[in-house]
Short mmCIF file of C-alpha atoms and ligand atoms in Angstrom, two decimals:
data_model
loop_
_atom_site.label_atom_id
_atom_site.label_comp_id
_atom_site.label_asym_id
_atom_site.label_seq_id
_atom_site.Cartn_x
_atom_site.Cartn_y
_atom_site.Cartn_z
CA UNK A 1 7.03 -0.99 32.12
CA UNK A 2 10.73 -1.04 32.30
CA UNK A 3 12.32 -3.13 29.69
CA UNK A 4 14.50 -6.03 30.81
CA UNK A 5 18.00 -5.66 28.99
CA UNK A 6 18.69 -9.53 29.40
CA UNK A 7 15.26 -10.22 27.83
CA UNK A 8 16.13 -8.21 24.88
CA UNK A 9 19.57 -9.96 24.71
CA UNK A 10 17.76 -13.21 24.46
CA UNK A 11 15.20 -11.84 21.96
CA UNK A 12 18.32 -10.67 19.70
CA UNK A 13 19.78 -13.89 19.89
CA UNK A 14 16.78 -15.55 18.52
CA UNK A 15 16.47 -13.56 15.30
CA UNK A 16 20.22 -13.91 14.36
CA UNK A 17 20.97 -15.72 11.19
CA UNK A 18 24.80 -16.28 10.86
CA UNK A 19 26.37 -17.66 7.52
CA UNK A 20 26.64 -20.98 8.86
CA UNK A 21 22.75 -21.11 9.17
CA UNK A 22 22.48 -19.49 5.97
CA UNK A 23 24.40 -22.62 4.48
CA UNK A 24 22.48 -24.94 5.83
CA UNK A 25 19.28 -22.92 4.42
CA UNK A 26 20.92 -23.11 1.14
CA UNK A 27 21.57 -26.95 1.53
CA UNK A 28 18.20 -27.77 2.63
CA UNK A 29 16.46 -25.50 -0.13
CA UNK A 30 18.16 -27.53 -2.76
CA UNK A 31 16.91 -30.53 -1.26
CA UNK A 32 13.53 -29.36 -1.31
CA UNK A 33 13.80 -28.04 -4.94
CA UNK A 34 15.22 -31.63 -6.30
CA UNK A 35 12.26 -33.20 -4.39
CA UNK A 36 9.66 -30.69 -5.91
CA UNK A 37 10.83 -31.16 -9.23
CA UNK A 38 10.49 -34.91 -8.99
CA UNK A 39 6.96 -34.65 -7.55
CA UNK A 40 8.13 -36.09 -4.24
CA UNK A 41 6.78 -34.35 -1.19
CA UNK A 42 8.18 -31.05 -0.53
CA UNK A 43 7.57 -27.63 0.90
CA UNK A 44 8.53 -26.39 -2.53
CA UNK A 45 5.79 -26.91 -5.17
CA UNK A 46 8.02 -26.39 -8.27
CA UNK A 47 5.25 -25.34 -10.53
CA UNK A 48 6.18 -25.55 -14.39
CA UNK A 49 4.81 -22.05 -15.58
CA UNK A 50 4.41 -23.46 -19.30
CA UNK A 51 6.27 -20.77 -20.69
CA UNK A 52 10.16 -19.85 -21.49
CA UNK A 53 11.96 -16.51 -21.64
CA UNK A 54 10.58 -14.22 -24.64
CA UNK A 55 12.95 -13.10 -27.34
CA UNK A 56 12.13 -9.26 -26.94
CA UNK A 57 10.65 -9.56 -30.49
CA UNK A 58 7.15 -9.92 -29.33
CA UNK A 59 4.68 -7.46 -30.76
CA UNK A 60 1.31 -6.19 -30.63
CA UNK A 61 -1.13 -4.79 -27.91
CA UNK A 62 -2.19 -6.91 -25.15
CA UNK A 63 -4.40 -6.67 -21.86
CA UNK A 64 -3.38 -7.75 -18.68
CA UNK A 65 -5.35 -8.42 -15.18
CA UNK A 66 -3.47 -8.31 -12.00
CA UNK A 67 -5.19 -10.13 -8.89
CA UNK A 68 -2.98 -10.72 -5.77
CA UNK A 69 -2.75 -7.50 -3.79
CA UNK A 70 -4.61 -4.73 -2.29
CA UNK A 71 -6.01 -3.59 -5.70
CA UNK A 72 -7.29 -5.28 -8.95
CA UNK A 73 -5.93 -3.82 -11.85
CA UNK A 74 -6.34 -3.82 -15.55
CA UNK A 75 -3.99 -2.54 -17.81
CA UNK A 76 -2.97 -2.60 -21.59
CA UNK A 77 0.10 -2.14 -23.61
CA UNK A 78 1.86 -2.27 -26.56
CA UNK A 79 4.82 -4.52 -27.04
CA UNK A 80 7.21 -2.81 -29.78
CA UNK A 81 10.09 -5.37 -30.37
CA UNK A 82 13.55 -4.90 -29.72
CA UNK A 83 12.89 -5.19 -26.05
CA UNK A 84 10.68 -1.97 -26.21
CA UNK A 85 7.14 -1.39 -24.91
CA UNK A 86 4.86 1.35 -24.54
CA UNK A 87 4.20 2.51 -20.98
CA UNK A 88 1.22 0.65 -19.66
CA UNK A 89 -2.24 2.46 -19.23
CA UNK A 90 -4.15 0.85 -16.30
CA UNK A 91 -6.87 1.36 -13.93
CA UNK A 92 -7.00 0.35 -10.43
CA UNK A 93 -9.85 -1.08 -8.69
CA UNK A 94 -10.12 -1.20 -4.80
CA UNK A 95 -10.60 -4.80 -3.79
CA UNK A 96 -12.83 -4.89 -0.86
CA UNK A 97 -12.77 -7.55 1.66
CA UNK A 98 -16.24 -8.79 1.14
CA UNK A 99 -14.67 -10.20 -2.41
CA UNK A 100 -11.43 -11.47 -0.92
CA UNK A 101 -12.91 -13.33 2.12
CA UNK A 102 -16.63 -13.83 0.29
CA UNK A 103 -17.98 -15.95 -2.23
CA UNK A 104 -15.51 -16.92 -4.92
CA UNK A 105 -18.23 -16.41 -7.46
CA UNK A 106 -18.64 -12.80 -6.34
CA UNK A 107 -14.85 -12.29 -6.56
CA UNK A 108 -14.85 -13.61 -10.11
CA UNK A 109 -18.02 -11.39 -10.81
CA UNK A 110 -16.27 -8.20 -9.73
CA UNK A 111 -13.14 -8.89 -11.62
CA UNK A 112 -15.32 -9.45 -14.84
CA UNK A 113 -17.15 -6.13 -14.02
CA UNK A 114 -13.91 -4.47 -14.03
CA UNK A 115 -12.73 -6.04 -17.24
CA UNK A 116 -16.09 -4.67 -19.06
CA UNK A 117 -15.67 -1.45 -17.61
CA UNK A 118 -11.68 -1.25 -18.68
CA UNK A 119 -12.66 -2.22 -22.15
CA UNK A 120 -15.43 -0.13 -22.78
CA UNK A 121 -12.81 2.82 -22.39
CA UNK A 122 -10.67 1.56 -24.81
CA UNK A 123 -10.68 2.02 -28.71
CA UNK A 124 -10.78 -1.45 -29.88
CA UNK A 125 -11.84 -1.63 -33.38
CA UNK A 126 -14.72 -3.93 -34.52
CA UNK A 127 -13.06 -7.32 -35.38
CA UNK A 128 -9.65 -6.20 -33.60
CA UNK A 129 -8.58 -8.84 -31.08
CA UNK A 130 -6.75 -8.46 -27.69
CA UNK A 131 -5.15 -11.20 -26.00
CA UNK A 132 -5.54 -11.22 -22.38
CA UNK A 133 -2.90 -12.24 -19.59
CA UNK A 134 -4.27 -13.02 -16.07
CA UNK A 135 -1.45 -12.59 -13.24
CA UNK A 136 -3.12 -14.52 -10.44
CA UNK A 137 -0.47 -14.18 -7.46
CA UNK A 138 -1.28 -17.53 -5.84
CA UNK A 139 -0.26 -21.14 -5.66
CA UNK A 140 -1.85 -22.37 -8.74
CA UNK A 141 -0.92 -25.99 -10.20
CA UNK A 142 -0.84 -24.90 -14.02
CA UNK A 143 -2.24 -27.56 -16.33
CA UNK A 144 -1.32 -25.68 -19.37
CA UNK A 145 -0.64 -21.83 -20.22
CA UNK A 146 -4.40 -20.89 -19.83
CA UNK A 147 -5.55 -23.22 -17.00
CA UNK A 148 -4.56 -24.02 -13.53
CA UNK A 149 -6.14 -25.18 -10.35
CA UNK A 150 -5.60 -23.03 -7.21
CA UNK A 151 -3.98 -25.19 -4.50
CA UNK A 152 -4.54 -22.90 -1.69
CA UNK A 153 -5.08 -19.51 -1.06
CA UNK A 154 -2.49 -17.20 0.71
CA UNK A 155 -1.80 -13.98 2.19
CA UNK A 156 -5.29 -12.58 3.32
CA UNK A 157 -7.64 -14.18 0.60
CA UNK A 158 -9.82 -16.87 1.61
CA UNK A 159 -12.74 -16.58 -0.92
CA UNK A 160 -14.84 -19.65 -0.81
CA UNK A 161 -15.30 -22.36 -3.64
CA UNK A 162 -12.09 -21.55 -5.40
CA UNK A 163 -9.45 -23.72 -3.90
CA UNK A 164 -9.51 -26.80 -6.05
CA UNK A 165 -11.05 -25.20 -8.90
CA UNK A 166 -9.69 -23.92 -12.42
CA UNK A 167 -9.16 -20.08 -12.10
CA UNK A 168 -9.57 -19.30 -15.73
CA UNK A 169 -12.74 -21.44 -16.20
CA UNK A 170 -14.05 -19.30 -13.10
CA UNK A 171 -13.11 -16.10 -14.75
CA UNK A 172 -14.34 -17.45 -18.12
CA UNK A 173 -17.95 -17.97 -16.40
CA UNK A 174 -17.85 -14.60 -15.03
CA UNK A 175 -17.08 -12.93 -18.23
CA UNK A 176 -20.06 -14.66 -19.78
CA UNK A 177 -22.26 -13.62 -16.90
CA UNK A 178 -21.05 -9.86 -17.54
CA UNK A 179 -22.20 -10.37 -21.25
CA UNK A 180 -18.48 -10.53 -22.49
CA UNK A 181 -18.03 -13.96 -23.03
CA UNK A 182 -16.17 -13.35 -26.48
CA UNK A 183 -13.47 -12.18 -24.24
CA UNK A 184 -10.86 -14.83 -23.89
CA UNK A 185 -8.08 -15.20 -21.61
CA UNK A 186 -5.21 -16.75 -23.07
CA UNK A 187 -2.36 -17.02 -20.31
CA UNK A 188 -2.43 -17.59 -16.56
CA UNK A 189 0.81 -15.94 -15.00
CA UNK A 190 2.06 -16.00 -11.44
CA UNK A 191 3.39 -12.47 -10.68
CA UNK A 192 7.24 -13.84 -10.18
CA UNK A 193 6.78 -15.30 -13.73
CA UNK A 194 5.49 -11.97 -14.98
CA UNK A 195 8.30 -10.15 -13.45
CA UNK A 196 10.91 -12.30 -14.71
CA UNK A 197 9.50 -12.25 -18.20
CA UNK A 198 9.28 -8.53 -18.40
CA UNK A 199 12.72 -8.01 -17.27
CA UNK A 200 13.90 -10.57 -19.62
CA UNK A 201 12.09 -8.84 -22.52
CA UNK A 202 14.88 -6.27 -22.44
CA UNK A 203 17.75 -8.17 -20.42
CA UNK A 204 18.76 -11.71 -21.56
CA UNK A 205 20.61 -12.65 -18.60
CA UNK A 206 17.64 -12.28 -16.39
CA UNK A 207 16.56 -15.82 -15.17
CA UNK A 208 15.14 -15.10 -11.68
CA UNK A 209 12.09 -13.47 -10.82
CA UNK A 210 11.33 -12.31 -7.17
CA UNK A 211 8.61 -11.01 -5.16
CA UNK A 212 8.96 -9.44 -1.77
CA UNK A 213 5.91 -7.54 -0.92
CA UNK A 214 2.61 -8.75 0.91
CA UNK A 215 3.56 -12.25 0.01
CA UNK A 216 6.80 -13.47 -1.11
CA UNK A 217 7.84 -15.97 -4.00
CA UNK A 218 10.36 -16.36 -6.55
CA UNK A 219 10.47 -18.20 -10.13
CA UNK A 220 13.55 -19.25 -12.36
CA UNK A 221 14.41 -20.67 -15.84
CA UNK A 222 15.27 -24.35 -15.60
CA UNK A 223 16.19 -26.96 -17.94
CA UNK A 224 13.36 -28.77 -19.08
CA UNK A 225 15.33 -32.17 -18.74
CA UNK A 226 15.91 -31.40 -15.01
CA UNK A 227 12.12 -31.00 -14.39
CA UNK A 228 11.52 -34.43 -13.81
CA UNK A 229 7.97 -34.29 -13.40
CA UNK A 230 7.29 -32.62 -16.79
CA UNK A 231 5.15 -34.96 -18.58
CA UNK A 232 5.54 -33.43 -22.14
CA UNK A 233 8.38 -33.42 -24.55
CA UNK A 234 11.67 -32.92 -23.34
CA UNK A 235 14.28 -31.46 -25.70
CA UNK A 236 17.77 -31.30 -24.64
CA UNK A 237 18.72 -27.41 -24.26
CA UNK A 238 15.00 -26.51 -23.86
CA UNK A 239 13.97 -24.40 -20.90
CA UNK A 240 10.84 -23.36 -18.85
CA UNK A 241 10.03 -21.27 -16.08
CA UNK A 242 9.61 -22.94 -13.04
CA UNK A 243 7.39 -21.21 -10.08
CA UNK A 244 9.10 -22.16 -6.99
CA UNK A 245 6.49 -21.06 -4.20
CA UNK A 246 9.35 -20.45 -2.13
CA UNK A 247 6.89 -18.65 0.82
CA UNK A 248 6.04 -22.38 1.71
CA UNK A 249 9.57 -23.35 2.42
CA UNK A 250 9.69 -24.82 5.86
CA UNK A 251 13.41 -25.75 6.76
CA UNK A 252 13.96 -22.53 8.69
CA UNK A 253 15.06 -22.30 12.35
CA UNK A 254 11.82 -20.88 13.95
CA UNK A 255 11.71 -19.03 17.24
CA UNK A 256 8.83 -18.72 19.77
CA UNK A 257 7.74 -15.72 18.00
CA UNK A 258 7.42 -17.32 14.56
CA UNK A 259 5.58 -20.25 16.42
CA UNK A 260 3.14 -18.04 18.02
CA UNK A 261 2.40 -15.97 14.67
CA UNK A 262 1.80 -19.46 12.78
CA UNK A 263 -0.37 -20.88 15.57
CA UNK A 264 -2.69 -17.73 15.41
CA UNK A 265 -2.63 -17.34 11.52
CA UNK A 266 -5.36 -18.23 8.98
CA UNK A 267 -2.75 -21.06 7.67
CA UNK A 268 -0.94 -22.75 10.36
CA UNK A 269 1.79 -25.11 9.27
CA UNK A 270 1.90 -23.33 5.82
CA UNK A 271 3.86 -20.45 4.28
CA UNK A 272 6.69 -20.55 6.80
CA UNK A 273 9.16 -18.56 4.79
CA UNK A 274 6.53 -15.95 3.88
CA UNK A 275 5.61 -15.50 7.57
CA UNK A 276 9.20 -14.69 8.24
CA UNK A 277 9.78 -12.65 5.16
CA UNK A 278 6.91 -10.65 3.81
CA UNK A 279 5.21 -7.62 4.45
CA UNK A 280 1.87 -9.30 5.54
CA UNK A 281 3.57 -10.80 8.58
CA UNK A 282 6.59 -8.64 9.48
CA UNK A 283 4.52 -6.03 11.56
CA UNK A 284 3.16 -8.78 13.42
CA UNK A 285 6.46 -10.49 14.42
CA UNK A 286 7.43 -6.89 15.67
CA UNK A 287 4.26 -6.46 17.45
CA UNK A 288 4.51 -9.93 19.01
CA UNK A 289 8.05 -9.04 20.45
CA UNK A 290 7.22 -5.66 21.53
CA UNK A 291 4.54 -7.03 23.57
CA UNK A 292 6.60 -9.89 24.98
CA UNK A 293 9.11 -7.11 26.18
CA UNK A 294 6.14 -5.06 27.61
CA UNK A 295 7.03 -2.22 25.34
CA UNK A 296 4.05 -1.14 23.59
CA UNK A 297 0.15 -1.06 23.61
CA UNK A 298 -0.60 -2.67 20.40
CA UNK A 299 -3.05 -5.29 21.82
CA UNK A 300 -4.84 -6.53 18.72
CA UNK A 301 -3.31 -8.93 16.32
CA UNK A 302 -2.16 -7.37 13.05
CA UNK A 303 -2.72 -3.88 14.34
CA UNK A 304 1.17 -3.07 14.05
CA UNK A 305 1.68 -2.67 10.14
CA UNK A 306 4.98 -3.39 8.31
CA UNK A 307 4.98 0.29 7.30
CA UNK A 308 5.54 1.17 10.67
CA UNK A 309 8.52 -0.82 10.84
CA UNK A 310 9.69 1.52 7.94
CA UNK A 311 8.81 4.47 9.51
CA UNK A 312 10.73 3.68 12.58
CA UNK A 313 13.81 2.32 10.82
CA UNK A 314 13.95 5.34 9.00
CA UNK A 315 14.24 7.83 11.81
CA UNK A 316 17.98 8.36 12.10
CA UNK A 317 17.82 11.10 14.46
CA UNK A 318 19.74 10.90 17.67
CA UNK A 319 16.94 11.10 20.16
CA UNK A 320 14.56 9.18 17.75
CA UNK A 321 12.04 12.04 17.53
CA UNK A 322 10.11 10.79 14.62
CA UNK A 323 9.61 7.35 16.71
CA UNK A 324 8.46 9.39 19.77
CA UNK A 325 5.96 11.30 17.60
CA UNK A 326 4.84 7.95 15.94
CA UNK A 327 3.89 6.52 19.17
CA UNK A 328 2.30 9.47 20.55
CA UNK A 329 0.10 9.94 17.29
CA UNK A 330 -0.85 6.26 18.06
CA UNK A 331 -2.15 7.57 21.41
CA UNK A 332 0.33 5.50 23.34
CA UNK A 333 1.91 8.49 25.49
CA UNK A 334 5.48 9.53 25.72
CA UNK A 335 8.01 6.73 25.43
CA UNK A 336 11.63 7.25 26.98
CA UNK A 337 14.73 7.45 24.83
CA UNK A 338 15.83 4.21 26.01
CA UNK A 339 12.43 2.53 24.95
CA UNK A 340 12.40 3.97 21.59
CA UNK A 341 16.05 2.74 20.76
CA UNK A 342 14.93 -0.67 22.01
CA UNK A 343 11.66 -0.58 19.60
CA UNK A 344 14.09 0.34 16.78
CA UNK A 345 16.55 -2.40 17.62
CA UNK A 346 13.45 -5.10 17.43
CA UNK A 347 12.42 -3.51 14.11
CA UNK A 348 16.12 -3.70 12.40
CA UNK A 349 16.47 -7.53 13.91
CA UNK A 350 13.15 -8.42 12.14
CA UNK A 351 14.09 -6.77 9.09
CA UNK A 352 17.49 -8.19 9.06
CA UNK A 353 16.42 -11.57 9.51
CA UNK A 354 13.94 -11.41 6.61
CA UNK A 355 16.57 -9.67 4.37
CA UNK A 356 18.80 -12.62 5.25
CA UNK A 357 16.48 -15.45 4.68
CA UNK A 358 15.74 -13.96 1.42
CA UNK A 359 19.35 -13.90 0.25
CA UNK A 360 19.83 -17.55 1.55
CA UNK A 361 16.81 -18.55 -0.68
CA UNK A 362 18.04 -16.29 -3.60
CA UNK A 363 21.56 -17.86 -3.36
CA UNK A 364 19.89 -21.40 -3.30
CA UNK A 365 18.15 -20.42 -6.52
CA UNK A 366 20.98 -18.83 -8.48
CA UNK A 367 23.24 -21.86 -7.63
CA UNK A 368 20.80 -24.37 -8.78
CA UNK A 369 20.87 -22.61 -12.11
CA UNK A 370 24.69 -22.22 -12.18
CA UNK A 371 26.65 -23.69 -9.24
CA UNK A 372 29.73 -21.93 -9.71
CA UNK A 373 28.10 -18.81 -10.86
CA UNK A 374 30.22 -18.87 -13.94
CA UNK A 375 27.96 -16.26 -15.65
CA UNK A 376 26.09 -13.28 -15.06
CA UNK A 377 22.51 -13.32 -13.64
CA UNK A 378 19.83 -10.50 -13.43
CA UNK A 379 17.21 -11.08 -10.88
CA UNK A 380 14.18 -9.03 -11.36
CA UNK A 381 12.66 -8.02 -8.08
CA UNK A 382 9.28 -6.59 -7.29
CA UNK A 383 7.42 -5.75 -3.87
CA UNK A 384 7.04 -3.23 -1.35
CA UNK A 385 9.30 -4.72 1.16
CA UNK A 386 12.04 -4.84 -1.04
CA UNK A 387 11.60 -1.32 -2.67
CA UNK A 388 10.58 0.68 0.40
CA UNK A 389 11.76 -0.86 3.47
CA UNK A 390 14.71 1.06 4.57
CA UNK A 391 17.65 -1.22 4.47
CA UNK A 392 16.10 -4.27 3.34
CA UNK A 393 17.89 -4.39 0.02
CA UNK A 394 21.29 -3.51 1.35
CA UNK A 395 20.90 -6.27 4.23
CA UNK A 396 20.18 -8.63 1.49
CA UNK A 397 23.25 -7.59 -0.75
CA UNK A 398 25.44 -7.86 2.47
CA UNK A 399 24.35 -11.31 2.96
CA UNK A 400 24.88 -12.30 -0.72
CA UNK A 401 28.23 -10.88 -0.42
CA UNK A 402 29.23 -13.12 2.66
CA UNK A 403 27.70 -15.84 0.79
CA UNK A 404 29.43 -15.36 -2.87
CA UNK A 405 32.56 -13.17 -1.80
CA UNK A 406 33.90 -11.69 -4.89
CA UNK A 407 31.66 -13.50 -7.20
CA UNK A 408 28.59 -11.49 -5.85
CA UNK A 409 29.51 -9.05 -8.85
CA UNK A 410 28.07 -11.75 -11.10
CA UNK A 411 24.66 -11.12 -9.56
CA UNK A 412 22.87 -8.03 -10.67
CA UNK A 413 19.34 -7.28 -8.44
CA UNK A 414 17.35 -4.80 -10.25
CA UNK A 415 13.97 -3.35 -9.25
CA UNK A 416 11.41 -4.33 -11.86
CA UNK A 417 8.45 -2.24 -11.00
CA UNK A 418 5.27 -3.59 -12.07
CA UNK A 419 6.88 -6.51 -13.83
CA UNK A 420 3.90 -8.66 -12.89
CA UNK A 421 1.34 -6.88 -15.24
CA UNK A 422 3.79 -6.16 -18.05
CA UNK A 423 4.86 -9.73 -17.81
CA UNK A 424 1.32 -11.16 -18.26
CA UNK A 425 0.90 -9.06 -21.37
CA UNK A 426 4.00 -10.51 -22.99
CA UNK A 427 3.20 -14.01 -21.85
CA UNK A 428 -0.17 -13.53 -23.48
CA UNK A 429 1.75 -12.66 -26.64
CA UNK A 430 3.60 -16.06 -26.34
CA UNK A 431 0.31 -17.96 -25.82
C1 LIG B 501 1.80 -16.52 -3.44
C2 LIG B 501 2.56 -16.45 -4.38
C3 LIG B 501 3.11 -15.12 -4.80
C4 LIG B 501 3.53 -14.67 -3.83
C5 LIG B 501 3.96 -12.82 -3.98
C6 LIG B 501 2.34 -15.66 -2.35
O1 LIG B 501 1.71 -15.77 -0.96
O2 LIG B 501 1.65 -18.06 -2.80
O3 LIG B 501 2.03 -17.40 -5.65
O4 LIG B 501 3.69 -14.89 -5.93
O5 LIG B 501 2.88 -14.52 -2.80
O6 LIG B 501 2.75 -12.35 -4.59
#
C-alpha cells in the first residue's frame, strides 16, 4: 500500500518534544515529586528506600538475588573496601512465563529452588553466614530495609496473590518450604537503588540511579528533612535514597498511538512514562504507527520487538539493505526504498521522543537535588535501551545540553552494568 506522505508528516509532529514541552515536563515532575514526598495523591510514589549511600569501606562476602527481567539471577561477590569488589560469580535461571503470570506461590518456590541450587555450589563453611540482598524491580512500598509490600506488578509480570503482600515474607516462606529456612534475606532493593549504590561505592558524586530497559525508573539521594512523609527520626544533614517509580509519571503529552497502546495494555492508565520510554513498549508503538501508515504486516500486538528498532536504526547503508533483508526475513516481501526510509524515520521518531522524555525526567531529578547545578553529579544508568539502542544515549545527551547549556558538563552519565545485583550485595552489608 503506498504511504501517504502527509500522513507521515502528521505522525512526525505528534512525536516531537520541543524544549518548551520539556520545560513543562520538568515543572510538572517537580510538582509530582513534592506531592509524592508529602504523601499526597501523585503519579510519583516517591518510596523511601530505608538506605543511604555506602562509604566504600563495606567489606565481606554477600549474596544477591535479582528478579525483574527475563532471567532470575543469583550472585555472590566480595566487597573489599576502598571501593573495590571481586567480580560477581553468578548463575542465571530462565524465568518461564508459567511463573511470571501463574500463582505467586509457585514463583517464590521457583526462586527458593534456584537459591538452594546456587548455595549448594558455593563453599560456605559451617557456621559461616551470608547476608542476602534481594533486588525486586517492581513498585514496593517498603516498610523497612527487609520488608515491603508489592503495590502492583509492572512490565509483563502478573503472578497471582502477590500484590498487596510482603514479598520478603513470601520469599522467607518459600525458603522454608525448600528446606533452607535458615537463610535470611536482610535487604529488599529496587534495581535503581542497587544501581545508585553500586556506583556510589566507588564514586561519591553518584546521587542518581536510573534504569532504562524493559521497564524504566529512577532513584536519587534526598535530604531526610525533605521527605515529609518519613515517620522516623529526621536528623538535619541525614540523607536517604528515594525510589521515585518514575515509570508511572503521567503528566505527559500523549498522542493517539500512546492512547491506543494504553487501552490495550495489561495496566491501562498506569505506567504512562514507562509506556513511552521502555523496551517493553517501544516496539509496540512503532508497530502501531507502521500499521496506521499501511507500512507493514506485523498484525499481532507486541510482535514487533524493540530490538527490531535497534536493528533498523543501525542500518546506515544508503539503500537500507539490512532493513530490506530484515523485512524479507520476516516473510513480509520486498519493500521499496521509500518505504524502508519511512520505516527508519518512524523508528527514529519513537526513539528520539523516548530519549527526550528520559532526559526531561532526569533533569527534573537532578535539579530537585541541586537546582542551580552547583556541583558535579554522577548518574548511574543501566538497562538495554540505554546501553544498546543506537543513538539513545546521544539523543539523551543532546536534550540535556539543550536544557542545561554549558552546565551540562556537571552531569556525568555512566553505564553501570549489573549495578542492581552488586548494589543489592552492598545494601545487604549495610543492613
Ligand atoms: C518498575 C520499577 C523498576 C523498573 C526498572 C518498572 O516497571 O516499576 O520498580 O525499577 O521497572 O526495572
